[in-house]
Short mmCIF file of C-alpha atoms in Angstrom, two decimals:
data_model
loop_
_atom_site.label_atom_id
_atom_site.label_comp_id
_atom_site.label_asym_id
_atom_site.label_seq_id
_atom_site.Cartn_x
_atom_site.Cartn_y
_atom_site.Cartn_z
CA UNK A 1 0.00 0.00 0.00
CA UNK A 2 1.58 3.11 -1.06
CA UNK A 3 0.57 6.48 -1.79
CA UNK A 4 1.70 9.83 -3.05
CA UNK A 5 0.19 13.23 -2.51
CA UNK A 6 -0.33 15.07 -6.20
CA UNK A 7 -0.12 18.95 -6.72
CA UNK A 8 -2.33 18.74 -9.65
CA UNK A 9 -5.59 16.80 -10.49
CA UNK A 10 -5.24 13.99 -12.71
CA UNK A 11 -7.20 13.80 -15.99
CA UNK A 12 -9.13 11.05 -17.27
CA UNK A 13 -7.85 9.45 -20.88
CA UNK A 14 -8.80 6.44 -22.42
CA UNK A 15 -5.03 4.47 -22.69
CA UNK A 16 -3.36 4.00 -19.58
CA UNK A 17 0.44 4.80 -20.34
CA UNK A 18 2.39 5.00 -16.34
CA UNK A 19 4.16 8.26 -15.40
CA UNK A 20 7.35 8.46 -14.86
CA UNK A 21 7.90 11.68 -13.22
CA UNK A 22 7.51 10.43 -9.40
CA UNK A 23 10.44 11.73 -7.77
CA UNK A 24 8.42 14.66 -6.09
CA UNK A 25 6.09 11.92 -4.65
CA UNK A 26 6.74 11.45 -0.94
CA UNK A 27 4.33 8.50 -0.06
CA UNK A 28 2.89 8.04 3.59
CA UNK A 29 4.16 4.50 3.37
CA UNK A 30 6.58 3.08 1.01
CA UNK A 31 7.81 -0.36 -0.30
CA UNK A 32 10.24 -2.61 -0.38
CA UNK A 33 11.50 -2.39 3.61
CA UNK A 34 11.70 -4.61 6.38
CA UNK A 35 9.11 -2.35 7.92
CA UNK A 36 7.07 -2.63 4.08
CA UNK A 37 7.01 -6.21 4.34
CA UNK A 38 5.94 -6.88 8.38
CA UNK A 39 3.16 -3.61 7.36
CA UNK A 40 1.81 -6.22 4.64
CA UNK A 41 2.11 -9.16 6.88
CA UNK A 42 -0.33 -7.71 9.06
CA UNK A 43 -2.71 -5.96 6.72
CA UNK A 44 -3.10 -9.48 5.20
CA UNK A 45 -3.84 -11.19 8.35
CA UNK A 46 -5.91 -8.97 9.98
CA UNK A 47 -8.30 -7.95 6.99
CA UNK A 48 -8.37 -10.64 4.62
CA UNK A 49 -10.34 -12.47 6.24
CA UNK A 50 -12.73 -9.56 5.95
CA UNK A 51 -11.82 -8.45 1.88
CA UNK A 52 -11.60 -11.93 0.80
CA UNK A 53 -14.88 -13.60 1.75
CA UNK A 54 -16.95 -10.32 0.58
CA UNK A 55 -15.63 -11.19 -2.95
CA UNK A 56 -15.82 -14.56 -3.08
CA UNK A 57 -19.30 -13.90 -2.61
CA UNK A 58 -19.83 -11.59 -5.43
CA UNK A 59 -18.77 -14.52 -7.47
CA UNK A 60 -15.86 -13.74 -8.56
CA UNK A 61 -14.49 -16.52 -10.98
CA UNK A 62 -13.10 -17.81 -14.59
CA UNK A 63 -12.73 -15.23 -16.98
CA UNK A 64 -13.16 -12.15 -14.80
CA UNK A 65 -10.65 -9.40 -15.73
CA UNK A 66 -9.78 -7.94 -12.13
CA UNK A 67 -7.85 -4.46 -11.02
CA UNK A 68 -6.29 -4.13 -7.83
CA UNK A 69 -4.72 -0.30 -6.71
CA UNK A 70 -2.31 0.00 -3.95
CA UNK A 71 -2.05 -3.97 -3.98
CA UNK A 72 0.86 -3.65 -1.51
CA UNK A 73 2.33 -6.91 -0.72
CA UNK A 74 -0.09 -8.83 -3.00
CA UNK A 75 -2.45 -11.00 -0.94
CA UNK A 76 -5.72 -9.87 -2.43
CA UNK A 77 -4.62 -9.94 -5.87
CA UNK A 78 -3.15 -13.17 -5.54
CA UNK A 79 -5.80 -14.77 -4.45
CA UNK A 80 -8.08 -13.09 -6.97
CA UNK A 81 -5.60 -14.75 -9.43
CA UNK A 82 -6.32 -17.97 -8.02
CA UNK A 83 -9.80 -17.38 -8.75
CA UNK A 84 -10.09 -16.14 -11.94
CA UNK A 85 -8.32 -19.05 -13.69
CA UNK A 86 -8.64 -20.04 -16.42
CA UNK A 87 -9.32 -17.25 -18.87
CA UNK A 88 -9.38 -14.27 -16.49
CA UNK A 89 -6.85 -11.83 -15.54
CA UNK A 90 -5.47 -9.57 -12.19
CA UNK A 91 -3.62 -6.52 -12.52
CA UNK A 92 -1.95 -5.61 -9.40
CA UNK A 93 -0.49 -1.92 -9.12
CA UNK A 94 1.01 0.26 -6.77
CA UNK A 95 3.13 3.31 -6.54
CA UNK A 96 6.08 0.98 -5.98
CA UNK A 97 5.96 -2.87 -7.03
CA UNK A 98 9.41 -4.04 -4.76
CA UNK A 99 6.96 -5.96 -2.52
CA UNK A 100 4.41 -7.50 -5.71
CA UNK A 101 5.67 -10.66 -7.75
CA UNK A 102 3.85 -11.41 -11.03
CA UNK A 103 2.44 -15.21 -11.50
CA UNK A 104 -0.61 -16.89 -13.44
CA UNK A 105 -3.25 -14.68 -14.58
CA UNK A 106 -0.95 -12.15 -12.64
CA UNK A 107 0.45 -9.22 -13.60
CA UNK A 108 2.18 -6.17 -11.85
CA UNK A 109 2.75 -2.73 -12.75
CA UNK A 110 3.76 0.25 -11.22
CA UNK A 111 1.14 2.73 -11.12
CA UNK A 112 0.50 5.93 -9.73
CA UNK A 113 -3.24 6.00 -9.43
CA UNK A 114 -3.65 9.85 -9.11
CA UNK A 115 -1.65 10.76 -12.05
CA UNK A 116 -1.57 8.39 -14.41
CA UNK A 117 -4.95 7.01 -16.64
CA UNK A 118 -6.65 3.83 -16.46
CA UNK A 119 -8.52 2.38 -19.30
CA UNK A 120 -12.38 2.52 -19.33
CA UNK A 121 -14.84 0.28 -19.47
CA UNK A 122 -12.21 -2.54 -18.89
CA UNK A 123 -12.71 -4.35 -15.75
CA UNK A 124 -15.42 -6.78 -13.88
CA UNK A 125 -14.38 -5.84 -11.09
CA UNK A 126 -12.20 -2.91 -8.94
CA UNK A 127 -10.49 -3.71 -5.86
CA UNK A 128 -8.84 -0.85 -3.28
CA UNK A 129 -8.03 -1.44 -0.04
CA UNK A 130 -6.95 1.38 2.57
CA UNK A 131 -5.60 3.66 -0.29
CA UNK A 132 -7.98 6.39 -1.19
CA UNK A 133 -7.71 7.53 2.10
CA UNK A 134 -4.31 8.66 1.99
CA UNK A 135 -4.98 10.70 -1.34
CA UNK A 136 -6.09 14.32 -1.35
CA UNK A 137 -7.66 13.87 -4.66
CA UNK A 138 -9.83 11.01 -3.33
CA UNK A 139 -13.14 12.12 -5.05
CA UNK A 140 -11.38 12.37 -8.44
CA UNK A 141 -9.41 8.94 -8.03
CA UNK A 142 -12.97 7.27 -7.17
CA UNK A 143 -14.48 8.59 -10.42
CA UNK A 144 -11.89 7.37 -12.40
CA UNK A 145 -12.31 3.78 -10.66
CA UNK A 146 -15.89 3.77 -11.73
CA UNK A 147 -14.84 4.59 -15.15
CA UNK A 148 -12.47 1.55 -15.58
CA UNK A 149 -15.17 -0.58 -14.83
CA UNK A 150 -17.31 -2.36 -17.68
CA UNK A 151 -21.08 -1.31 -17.24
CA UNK A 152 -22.72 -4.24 -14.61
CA UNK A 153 -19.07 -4.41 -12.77
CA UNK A 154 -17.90 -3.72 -9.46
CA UNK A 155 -16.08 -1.68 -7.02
CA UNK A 156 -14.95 -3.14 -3.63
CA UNK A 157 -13.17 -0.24 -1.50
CA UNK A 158 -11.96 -1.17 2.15
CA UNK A 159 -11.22 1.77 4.53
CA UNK A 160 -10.91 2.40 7.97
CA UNK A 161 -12.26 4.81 10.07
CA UNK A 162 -9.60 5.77 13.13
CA UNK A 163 -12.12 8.07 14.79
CA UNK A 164 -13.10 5.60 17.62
CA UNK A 165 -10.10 3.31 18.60
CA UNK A 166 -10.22 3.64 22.67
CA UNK A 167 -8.15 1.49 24.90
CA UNK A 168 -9.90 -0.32 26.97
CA UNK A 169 -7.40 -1.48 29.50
CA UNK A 170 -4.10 -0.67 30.47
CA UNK A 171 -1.96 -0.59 33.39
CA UNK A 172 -2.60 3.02 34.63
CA UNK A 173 -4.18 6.26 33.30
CA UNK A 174 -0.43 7.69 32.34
CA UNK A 175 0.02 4.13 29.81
CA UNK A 176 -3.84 5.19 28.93
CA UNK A 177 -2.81 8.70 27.55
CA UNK A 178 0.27 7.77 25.98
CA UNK A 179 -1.78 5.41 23.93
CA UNK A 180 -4.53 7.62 22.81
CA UNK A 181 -1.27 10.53 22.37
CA UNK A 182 -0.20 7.85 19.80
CA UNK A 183 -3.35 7.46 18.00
CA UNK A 184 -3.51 11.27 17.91
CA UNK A 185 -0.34 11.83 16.42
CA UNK A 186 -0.42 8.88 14.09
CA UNK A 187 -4.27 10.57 12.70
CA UNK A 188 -2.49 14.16 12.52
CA UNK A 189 0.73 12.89 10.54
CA UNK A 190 -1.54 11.57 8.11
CA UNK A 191 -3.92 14.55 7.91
CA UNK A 192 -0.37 16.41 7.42
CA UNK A 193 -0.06 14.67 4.03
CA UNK A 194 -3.53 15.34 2.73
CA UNK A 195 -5.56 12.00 3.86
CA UNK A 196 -8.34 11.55 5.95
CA UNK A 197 -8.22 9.19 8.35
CA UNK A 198 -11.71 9.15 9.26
CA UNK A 199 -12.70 8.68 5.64
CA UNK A 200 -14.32 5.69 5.53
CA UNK A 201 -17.60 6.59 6.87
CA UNK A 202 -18.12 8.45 4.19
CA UNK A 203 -17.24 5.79 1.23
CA UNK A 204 -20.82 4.93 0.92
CA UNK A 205 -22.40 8.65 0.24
CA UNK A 206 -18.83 9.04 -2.01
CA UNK A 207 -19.78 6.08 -4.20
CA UNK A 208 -23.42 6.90 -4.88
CA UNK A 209 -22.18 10.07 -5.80
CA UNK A 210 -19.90 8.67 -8.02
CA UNK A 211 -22.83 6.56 -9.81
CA UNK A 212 -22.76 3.38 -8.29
CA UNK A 213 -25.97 1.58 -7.43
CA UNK A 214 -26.50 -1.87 -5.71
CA UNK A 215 -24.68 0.07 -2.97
CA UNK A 216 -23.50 -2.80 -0.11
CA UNK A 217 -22.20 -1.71 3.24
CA UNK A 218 -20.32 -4.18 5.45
CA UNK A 219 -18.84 -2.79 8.96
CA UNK A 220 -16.00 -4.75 11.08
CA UNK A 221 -14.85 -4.17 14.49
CA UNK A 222 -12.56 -5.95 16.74
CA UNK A 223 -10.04 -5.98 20.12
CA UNK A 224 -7.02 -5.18 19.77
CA UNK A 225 -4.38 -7.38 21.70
CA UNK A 226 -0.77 -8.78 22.27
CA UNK A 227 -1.53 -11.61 19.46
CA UNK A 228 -4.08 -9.53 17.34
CA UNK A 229 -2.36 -8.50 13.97
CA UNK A 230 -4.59 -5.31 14.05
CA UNK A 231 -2.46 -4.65 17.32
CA UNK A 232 0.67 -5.55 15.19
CA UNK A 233 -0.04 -3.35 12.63
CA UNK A 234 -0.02 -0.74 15.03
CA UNK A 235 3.12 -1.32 16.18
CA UNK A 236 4.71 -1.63 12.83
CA UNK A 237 3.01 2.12 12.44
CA UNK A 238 5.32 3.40 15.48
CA UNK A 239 8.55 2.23 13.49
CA UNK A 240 7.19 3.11 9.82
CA UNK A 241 6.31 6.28 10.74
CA UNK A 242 8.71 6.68 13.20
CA UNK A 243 9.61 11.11 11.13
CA UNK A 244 6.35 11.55 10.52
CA UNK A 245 5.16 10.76 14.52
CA UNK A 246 7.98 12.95 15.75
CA UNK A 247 6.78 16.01 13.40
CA UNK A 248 3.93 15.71 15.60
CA UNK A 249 5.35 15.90 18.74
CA UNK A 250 6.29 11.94 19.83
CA UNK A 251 9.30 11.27 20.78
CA UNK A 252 11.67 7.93 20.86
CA UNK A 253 10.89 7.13 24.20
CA UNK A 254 7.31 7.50 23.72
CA UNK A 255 7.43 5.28 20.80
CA UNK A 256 9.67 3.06 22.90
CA UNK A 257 6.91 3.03 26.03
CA UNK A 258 4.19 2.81 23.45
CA UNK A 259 5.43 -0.40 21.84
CA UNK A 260 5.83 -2.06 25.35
CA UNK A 261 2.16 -1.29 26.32
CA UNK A 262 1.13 -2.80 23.09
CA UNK A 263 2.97 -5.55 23.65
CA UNK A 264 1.78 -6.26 27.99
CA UNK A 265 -0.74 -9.13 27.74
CA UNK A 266 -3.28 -7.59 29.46
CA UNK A 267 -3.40 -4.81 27.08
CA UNK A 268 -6.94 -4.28 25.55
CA UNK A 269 -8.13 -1.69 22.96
CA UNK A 270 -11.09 -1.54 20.32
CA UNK A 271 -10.24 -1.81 16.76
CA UNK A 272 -10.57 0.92 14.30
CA UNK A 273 -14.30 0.37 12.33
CA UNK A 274 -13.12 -0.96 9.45
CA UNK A 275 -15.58 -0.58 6.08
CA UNK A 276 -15.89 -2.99 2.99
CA UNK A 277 -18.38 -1.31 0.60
CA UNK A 278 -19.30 -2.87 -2.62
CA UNK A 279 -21.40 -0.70 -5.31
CA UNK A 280 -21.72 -1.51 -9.38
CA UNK A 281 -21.40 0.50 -12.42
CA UNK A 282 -24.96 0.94 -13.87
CA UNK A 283 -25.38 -1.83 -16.66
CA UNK A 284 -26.13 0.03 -20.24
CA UNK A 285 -29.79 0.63 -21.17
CA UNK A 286 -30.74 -1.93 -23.71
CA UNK A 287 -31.77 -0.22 -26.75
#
């Protein structure tokens, strides 16, 4: 999962040709790191087994042509590739491909979703996961999602919403506000760089707007704990965005005090809400 904050709105064409001209880019999480690879780790375990079964029961099979943005370390596409045989196809992009390996009915690219064009009216189905978020431009990317799909096709997009996260039980009221300190910071770095960390509460209204119909809301909340990849992915975040925390006012030993709290047994928070929402491209009118 990586993104990159434009200074200019993308416009749609019909041939999708990738930009080269990233160097400005400064993405809120980058691949091809240690910390790139243990980020993926986690984002697979804790939320495919939320992604996964919501497509499988769309139907998704042989001969479905399938687009995956910000596929990150490659689970979802992967396993769309798996499904899709024989016939079909999966295009997995992202900003940065180091952590993506191509394979049957597999193929990677780099792509930079806010820049560069996709082509319309080419896919059954559109998957993002915890991407549009991160981009400033998130109304325009959505519209040019819709656009790559074939009329009748659909768009998955998984987001989480970081506005309600509480602990729930830690050792005292100091380990208590260092934790929610944390939370605050992380949600302000990432404001800093033009997301909106709250955003997935509105992906629903967003997607109607965009056209969709057959609009399908599915909500997921959990506790976070020592052995709870959720929880893991957390702690990744205090090493990954290790800068970015410190802009905000953390500092090493915080992070250092942070990760042992996360890491006590007893330690119990709620989950971000995290938001699968499923909506289709309006089939053509029949003549």
């Amino acid at each position: 999962m990586s993104q990159t904050s434009p200074d200019t709105v993308p416009q749609p064409s019909d041939a999708w040709q990738p930009s080269h001209s990233r160097e400005a880019a400064r993405a809120v999480f980058t691949n091809g790191t240690a910390n790139s690879r243990d980020q993926h780790r986690c984002l697979a375990a804790a939320y495919d087994p939320v992604t996964l079964p919501r497509l499988a029961a769309v139907g998704v099979g042989p001969g479905w042509r399938c687009l995956e943005i910000g596929a990150g370390g490659g689970s979802v596409s992967r396993w769309l590739a798996d499904r899709v045989a024989p016939g079909g196809s999966v295009l997995a992009t992202d900003l940065d491909t180091r952590d993506l390996a191509p394979g049957p009915c597999l193929e990677v690219a780099a792509l930079d979703v806010t820049r560069d064009p996709i082509p319309e009216g080419a896919y059954d189905l559109v998957v993002a996961r915890l991407v549009l978020q991160h981009l400033p431009f998130r109304d325009t990317v959505l519209h040019k999602l819709v656009s790559a799909l074939k009329p009748g096709g659909l768009l998955q997009i998984d987001e989480i919403d970081a506005s309600y996260e509480p602990p729930l039980l830690t050792p005292d009221t100091q380990a208590e506000a260092l934790y929610v300190r944390f939370l605050e910071a992380k949600a302000a770095a990432l404001r800093a760089a033009g997301g909106d960390p709250c955003w997935a509460r509105k992906v629903p209204a967003a997607m109607r707007a965009a056209g969709l119909t057959a609009l399908d809301v599915h909500l997921h909340i959990g506790v976070r704990h020592a052995q709870d990849p959720g929880l893991g992915l957390q702690l990744n975040h205090t090493r990954n965005l290790r800068d970015r925390l410190k802009e905000q006012g953390m500092t090493d030993d915080d992070l250092d005090r942070v990760r042992v709290l996360m890491r006590d047994p007893s330690f119990r928070a709620a989950s971000s809400v995290f938001y699968s929402v499923q909506g289709r491209r309006p089939a053509e009118a029949r003549p």
